[in-house]
Tab-separated table of C-alpha atoms in Angstrom:
chain	number	residue	atom	x	y	z
A	1	MET	CA	0.000	0.000	0.000
A	2	ASP	CA	1.657	3.249	-1.143
A	3	GLN	CA	1.352	6.634	0.530
A	4	GLN	CA	-0.957	7.946	-2.176
A	5	ALA	CA	-3.550	5.251	-1.497
A	6	TYR	CA	-3.104	5.625	2.277
A	7	ARG	CA	-3.747	9.368	2.023
A	8	ARG	CA	-6.703	8.768	-0.265
A	9	CYS	CA	-8.317	6.563	2.404
A	10	ILE	CA	-7.798	9.192	5.113
A	11	GLY	CA	-9.289	11.875	2.873
A	12	GLN	CA	-12.304	9.712	2.044
A	13	GLN	CA	-12.947	9.058	5.722
A	14	LEU	CA	-13.005	12.794	6.478
A	15	GLU	CA	-15.329	13.503	3.527
A	16	GLU	CA	-17.662	10.736	4.650
A	17	LEU	CA	-17.703	12.066	8.218
A	18	GLU	CA	-18.625	15.527	6.926
A	19	LEU	CA	-21.513	14.021	4.960
A	20	LEU	CA	-22.758	12.032	7.953
A	21	SER	CA	-22.513	15.131	10.169
A	22	SER	CA	-24.867	16.964	7.813
A	23	ILE	CA	-27.373	14.078	7.885
A	24	TYR	CA	-27.195	13.091	11.561
A	25	CYS	CA	-27.084	16.673	12.792
A	26	ALA	CA	-29.542	16.620	15.695
A	27	ALA	CA	-28.190	16.752	19.230
A	28	GLY	CA	-26.708	13.393	20.235
A	29	GLU	CA	-27.078	11.761	16.803
A	30	LEU	CA	-23.362	11.692	15.997
A	31	GLN	CA	-20.689	11.470	18.671
A	32	LEU	CA	-16.974	11.486	17.908
A	33	LEU	CA	-15.115	9.337	20.419
A	34	ASP	CA	-11.958	11.431	20.014
A	35	ALA	CA	-12.320	14.760	18.205
A	36	GLY	CA	-8.543	15.096	18.183
A	37	VAL	CA	-8.344	12.331	15.567
A	38	VAL	CA	-10.082	14.573	13.013
A	39	ALA	CA	-7.550	17.329	13.681
A	40	ASP	CA	-4.713	14.817	13.301
A	41	PHE	CA	-6.165	13.565	10.006
A	42	ASN	CA	-6.467	17.100	8.622
A	43	GLU	CA	-2.941	17.988	9.693
A	44	PHE	CA	-1.651	14.763	8.111
A	45	LEU	CA	-3.210	15.700	4.767
A	46	GLN	CA	-2.279	19.389	4.878
A	47	THR	CA	1.379	18.900	5.797
A	48	GLU	CA	1.915	15.889	3.508
A	49	SER	CA	3.398	14.008	6.436
A	50	GLN	CA	4.821	10.565	5.708
A	51	THR	CA	4.389	9.298	9.268
A	52	PRO	CA	1.360	6.974	9.574
A	53	LEU	CA	-1.380	8.017	11.959
A	54	ARG	CA	-1.709	6.171	15.261
A	55	SER	CA	-5.427	6.413	16.049
A	56	ASN	CA	-8.429	5.280	14.031
A	57	LEU	CA	-11.485	7.409	13.369
A	58	GLU	CA	-14.274	6.216	15.685
A	59	TYR	CA	-17.763	7.546	16.206
A	60	ILE	CA	-21.220	6.542	17.389
A	61	ILE	CA	-24.369	7.255	15.406
A	62	ARG	CA	-27.760	7.072	17.108
A	63	LEU	CA	-30.483	5.716	14.840
A	64	SER	CA	-34.070	6.688	15.637
A	65	LEU	CA	-36.687	3.942	15.562
A	66	PRO	CA	-40.495	3.949	15.871
A	67	ALA	CA	-42.073	4.550	19.298
A	68	LYS	CA	-39.257	6.971	20.188
A	69	GLU	CA	-36.771	4.127	20.529
A	70	CYS	CA	-33.176	4.317	19.345
A	71	VAL	CA	-30.035	2.231	18.883
A	72	ASP	CA	-26.383	3.234	18.980
A	73	VAL	CA	-24.113	2.094	16.162
A	74	ARG	CA	-20.397	2.245	16.895
A	75	ILE	CA	-18.162	2.623	13.861
A	76	GLU	CA	-14.382	2.230	13.753
A	77	LEU	CA	-12.541	2.837	10.497
A	78	PRO	CA	-9.082	1.309	9.991
A	79	HIS	CA	-6.710	3.621	8.128
A	80	LEU	CA	-6.990	1.647	4.901
A	81	TYR	CA	-10.808	1.746	4.762
A	82	PRO	CA	-12.402	1.670	2.238
A	83	LEU	CA	-9.725	0.420	-0.180
A	84	LEU	CA	-8.194	-2.518	1.698
A	85	GLU	CA	-9.814	-2.792	5.107
A	86	LEU	CA	-13.403	-3.200	6.225
A	87	ALA	CA	-15.222	-0.974	8.684
A	88	ARG	CA	-15.778	-2.396	12.171
A	89	ILE	CA	-19.397	-2.123	13.223
A	90	SER	CA	-21.148	-2.918	16.492
A	91	VAL	CA	-24.715	-2.222	17.614
A	92	HIS	CA	-25.636	-1.398	21.204
A	93	THR	CA	-29.289	-1.734	22.203
A	94	THR	CA	-31.561	-3.351	24.782
A	95	LEU	CA	-34.303	-3.825	22.189
A	96	LEU	CA	-32.959	-7.152	20.921
A	97	ASP	CA	-32.742	-10.389	22.873
A	98	LYS	CA	-29.685	-12.630	22.596
A	99	ILE	CA	-30.985	-14.637	19.618
A	100	LYS	CA	-31.853	-11.523	17.617
A	101	GLU	CA	-28.571	-9.888	18.586
A	102	GLN	CA	-26.562	-12.863	17.283
A	103	HIS	CA	-28.631	-12.895	14.097
A	104	LEU	CA	-27.927	-9.193	13.543
A	105	LYS	CA	-24.183	-9.665	14.113
A	106	LEU	CA	-24.127	-12.333	11.430
A	107	GLU	CA	-26.074	-10.146	9.017
A	108	ILE	CA	-23.688	-7.232	9.601
A	109	ALA	CA	-20.667	-9.467	9.031
A	110	ASN	CA	-22.159	-10.731	5.772
A	111	TYR	CA	-22.990	-7.189	4.672
A	112	LEU	CA	-19.382	-6.154	5.263
A	113	VAL	CA	-18.083	-9.156	3.335
A	114	ASP	CA	-20.087	-7.916	0.352
A	115	GLN	CA	-18.124	-4.647	0.528
A	116	ARG	CA	-14.750	-6.335	-0.047
A	117	GLU	CA	-14.381	-4.832	-3.520
A	118	ALA	CA	-15.655	-1.387	-2.534
A	119	GLU	CA	-13.466	1.585	-3.374
A	120	GLU	CA	-15.835	4.244	-2.037
A	121	PRO	CA	-17.084	4.777	1.545
A	122	TYR	CA	-20.288	2.949	2.397
A	123	ILE	CA	-21.193	3.860	6.002
A	124	TYR	CA	-24.327	5.843	5.081
A	125	GLN	CA	-25.625	2.959	2.953
A	126	LEU	CA	-24.828	0.557	5.783
A	127	LEU	CA	-26.702	2.690	8.318
A	128	SER	CA	-29.780	2.892	6.085
A	129	TRP	CA	-29.699	-0.872	5.611
A	130	LEU	CA	-29.091	-1.422	9.315
A	131	GLN	CA	-32.056	0.707	10.355
A	132	ASP	CA	-34.382	-1.359	8.162
A	133	GLN	CA	-32.894	-4.593	9.490
A	134	ILE	CA	-33.334	-3.606	13.137
A	135	GLU	CA	-36.906	-2.385	12.692
A	136	THR	CA	-37.817	-5.667	11.002
A	137	LEU	CA	-35.954	-7.742	13.570
A	138	ILE	CA	-37.696	-6.097	16.528
A	139	LEU	CA	-41.088	-7.149	15.163
A	140	ARG	CA	-40.007	-10.645	14.162
A	141	PRO	CA	-40.724	-13.492	16.624
A	142	ALA	CA	-37.516	-14.977	18.026
A	143	SER	CA	-38.994	-18.429	17.445
A	144	GLU	CA	-38.644	-17.897	13.681
A	145	LEU	CA	-34.925	-17.297	14.050
A	146	GLU	CA	-34.543	-20.413	16.199
A	147	ARG	CA	-36.078	-22.509	13.427
A	148	GLU	CA	-33.741	-21.143	10.754
A	149	PRO	CA	-30.721	-23.272	9.753
A	150	ALA	CA	-27.849	-22.293	11.979
A	151	GLU	CA	-24.888	-20.510	10.441
A	152	GLU	CA	-21.773	-20.700	12.529
A	153	GLN	CA	-19.951	-17.895	10.749
A	154	PRO	CA	-20.339	-15.301	7.988
A	155	ARG	CA	-20.137	-16.380	4.355
A	156	THR	CA	-16.509	-15.359	4.179
A	157	ALA	CA	-14.960	-14.382	7.483
A	158	GLN	CA	-12.798	-11.299	7.741
A	159	LEU	CA	-9.138	-11.929	8.338
A	160	GLU	CA	-6.923	-10.276	10.895
A	161	ARG	CA	-3.273	-9.250	10.764
A	162	LEU	CA	-1.105	-8.376	13.770
A	163	TRP	CA	2.257	-6.619	13.773
A	164	ILE	CA	4.292	-7.412	16.866
A	165	TYR	CA	7.536	-5.743	17.989
A	166	SER	CA	9.956	-7.322	20.438
A	167	HIS	CA	13.132	-5.976	22.004
A	168	HIS	CA	14.874	-9.043	20.574
A	169	ILE	CA	14.288	-12.628	19.471
A	170	LYS	CA	17.406	-14.749	20.012
A	171	SER	CA	16.366	-17.930	21.809
A	172	SER	CA	16.251	-20.893	19.437
A	173	MET	CA	13.363	-22.271	21.485
A	174	LYS	CA	11.322	-19.105	20.924
A	175	ARG	CA	12.178	-19.037	17.231
A	176	GLN	CA	10.981	-22.601	16.799
A	177	GLU	CA	7.857	-21.969	18.891
A	178	LEU	CA	6.871	-18.949	16.776
A	179	ILE	CA	6.982	-21.081	13.648
A	180	ARG	CA	5.355	-24.133	15.236
A	181	GLN	CA	2.409	-22.181	16.651
A	182	ALA	CA	1.792	-20.336	13.368
A	183	ARG	CA	1.783	-23.504	11.298
A	184	GLN	CA	-0.346	-25.383	13.802
A	185	LEU	CA	-2.972	-22.612	13.664
A	186	GLU	CA	-2.690	-22.372	9.857
A	187	LEU	CA	-1.522	-18.769	9.973
A	188	SER	CA	0.764	-16.942	7.559
A	189	GLY	CA	3.276	-14.136	7.948
A	190	PHE	CA	6.874	-14.031	9.123
A	191	SER	CA	9.152	-13.640	12.113
A	192	ARG	CA	12.400	-11.708	12.038
A	193	PRO	CA	14.817	-12.869	14.781
A	194	GLY	CA	17.546	-10.640	16.155
A	195	LYS	CA	17.331	-7.154	17.601
A	196	PRO	CA	14.702	-5.883	17.188
A	197	GLY	CA	12.422	-8.875	16.741
A	198	ILE	CA	9.486	-8.416	14.406
A	199	ILE	CA	6.494	-10.720	13.895
A	200	CYS	CA	3.664	-10.378	11.414
A	201	ILE	CA	0.847	-12.899	11.738
A	202	GLU	CA	-2.367	-13.137	9.712
A	203	GLY	CA	-5.336	-15.450	9.307
A	204	GLU	CA	-8.671	-16.206	10.941
A	205	PRO	CA	-9.206	-13.762	13.843
A	206	GLU	CA	-9.726	-16.441	16.510
A	207	GLN	CA	-6.523	-18.246	15.526
A	208	VAL	CA	-4.587	-14.979	15.299
A	209	GLN	CA	-5.667	-13.976	18.810
A	210	GLU	CA	-4.837	-17.436	20.126
A	211	TYR	CA	-1.354	-17.106	18.620
A	212	TRP	CA	-0.872	-13.703	20.265
A	213	ARG	CA	-2.004	-15.034	23.651
A	214	SER	CA	0.331	-18.015	23.369
A	215	ILE	CA	3.502	-16.185	22.378
A	216	LYS	CA	2.849	-13.290	24.762
A	217	ALA	CA	2.936	-15.820	27.589
A	218	LEU	CA	6.563	-16.649	26.748
A	219	ARG	CA	9.302	-14.850	28.636
A	220	TRP	CA	10.200	-11.562	26.910
A	221	GLN	CA	12.271	-8.557	27.894
A	222	LYS	CA	9.719	-6.434	26.023
A	223	ILE	CA	7.025	-7.271	23.490
A	224	SER	CA	4.201	-5.098	22.200
A	225	LEU	CA	1.420	-5.091	19.648
A	226	VAL	CA	2.171	-2.358	17.127
A	227	ARG	CA	-0.861	-2.624	14.874
A	228	THR	CA	-4.013	-4.683	14.355
A	229	GLU	CA	-5.534	-4.816	10.880
A	230	THR	CA	-8.789	-6.211	9.556
A	231	CYS	CA	-8.075	-7.433	6.048
A	232	ARG	CA	-9.756	-9.132	3.131
A	233	LYS	CA	-6.897	-11.307	1.943
A	234	ARG	CA	-3.579	-12.662	3.132
A	235	ARG	CA	-0.368	-10.968	2.064
A	236	PHE	CA	1.828	-13.981	2.795
A	237	GLU	CA	1.475	-17.536	1.480
A	238	ASN	CA	2.725	-19.247	4.650
A	239	PHE	CA	4.685	-18.505	7.807
A	240	THR	CA	8.464	-18.230	7.469
A	241	GLU	CA	11.456	-16.957	9.381
A	242	GLN	CA	13.252	-14.103	7.610
A	243	LEU	CA	16.731	-13.007	8.712
A	244	PHE	CA	17.466	-9.838	6.677
A	245	ASN	CA	21.045	-9.903	7.944
A	246	ALA	CA	23.234	-6.842	7.471
A	247	ALA	CA	25.592	-6.722	4.501
A	248	ASP	CA	28.606	-7.605	6.639
A	249	GLY	CA	26.856	-10.817	7.674
A	250	GLU	CA	26.737	-9.938	11.350
A	251	GLU	CA	24.003	-12.069	12.857
A	252	GLY	CA	21.068	-10.213	14.317
A	253	VAL	CA	21.794	-6.861	12.638
A	254	ILE	CA	19.013	-6.018	10.226
A	255	ASN	CA	19.637	-5.066	6.597
A	256	MET	CA	17.022	-2.339	6.271
A	257	GLY	CA	17.081	-2.353	2.490
A	258	GLN	CA	16.300	-6.075	2.341
A	259	PHE	CA	13.558	-5.726	4.932
A	260	ILE	CA	11.822	-2.800	3.229
A	261	LYS	CA	11.956	-4.564	-0.140
A	262	PHE	CA	10.396	-7.649	1.485
A	263	LEU	CA	7.577	-5.537	2.917
A	264	GLU	CA	6.955	-3.764	-0.378
A	265	ASP	CA	6.990	-7.068	-2.301
A	266	HIS	CA	4.160	-8.233	-0.038
A	267	GLY	CA	2.132	-5.011	-0.202
A	268	THR	CA	2.936	-3.982	3.370
A	269	GLY	CA	5.504	-1.244	2.750
A	270	TYR	CA	3.400	1.180	4.788
A	271	MET	CA	4.616	-0.582	7.959
A	272	LYS	CA	8.193	0.691	7.652
A	273	SER	CA	7.072	3.976	9.198
A	274	GLU	CA	5.211	2.398	12.104
A	275	LEU	CA	8.015	-0.049	12.863
A	276	PHE	CA	11.012	2.225	12.358
A	277	GLY	CA	9.736	5.748	11.737
A	278	LEU	CA	10.999	5.709	8.154
A	279	ALA	CA	9.344	7.861	5.511
């Protein structure tokens, strides 16, 4: 993902927010969770900064329903929405029982899957669709949903990608465990041993989170989650260990040129800034 596309996504998110603000303009209808993010986004675009933004744009929209009822829809937009990442949507209401709530979650997930090829923002369309869905669901007997064939997951589940930064990865046991766990959970990505240690892991969200829980439990001097991405497709075919040794062959010293080329070859060049502060 190049800077031009990254900046395009940020600009589209701000334009969409402006549109939504003009539609949901009554008191309490649209609530920004952190107004400072909008200022950061505008500054990023105006100064042509090459440093990726840290925070996502998040807001809550209150949808009005019949009988003076309402529901809150929380929206979080990853930086690469709408080109490469899907919006994250959750609905908060006491109007739906557990069965209806699970049904709605599945419907939302399937709706988002249908947006995988979208290149334009779609939150307003989603909200209009969601309002109709909720109004219909409130009136529908829960017994009808219980009789429907059960679907355990959306048609095509979203994938998740984690970027993990460690002070160092030197232990042969840890290196082997990183690979073993990834392959056992059918995840893809890479680990870069040495100092610093870098891990990228992607796949089904449940397996990705299980991997993170497992490796975090190992003994580390320092390990942190740099970035979480919701993605539509994998960038790596399988999980491998990549050394990227410096030109003089010194073990553990990273060859930045090799590493950046590797990232760019896999469409993840945007991470060089978040990992190392490089433009």
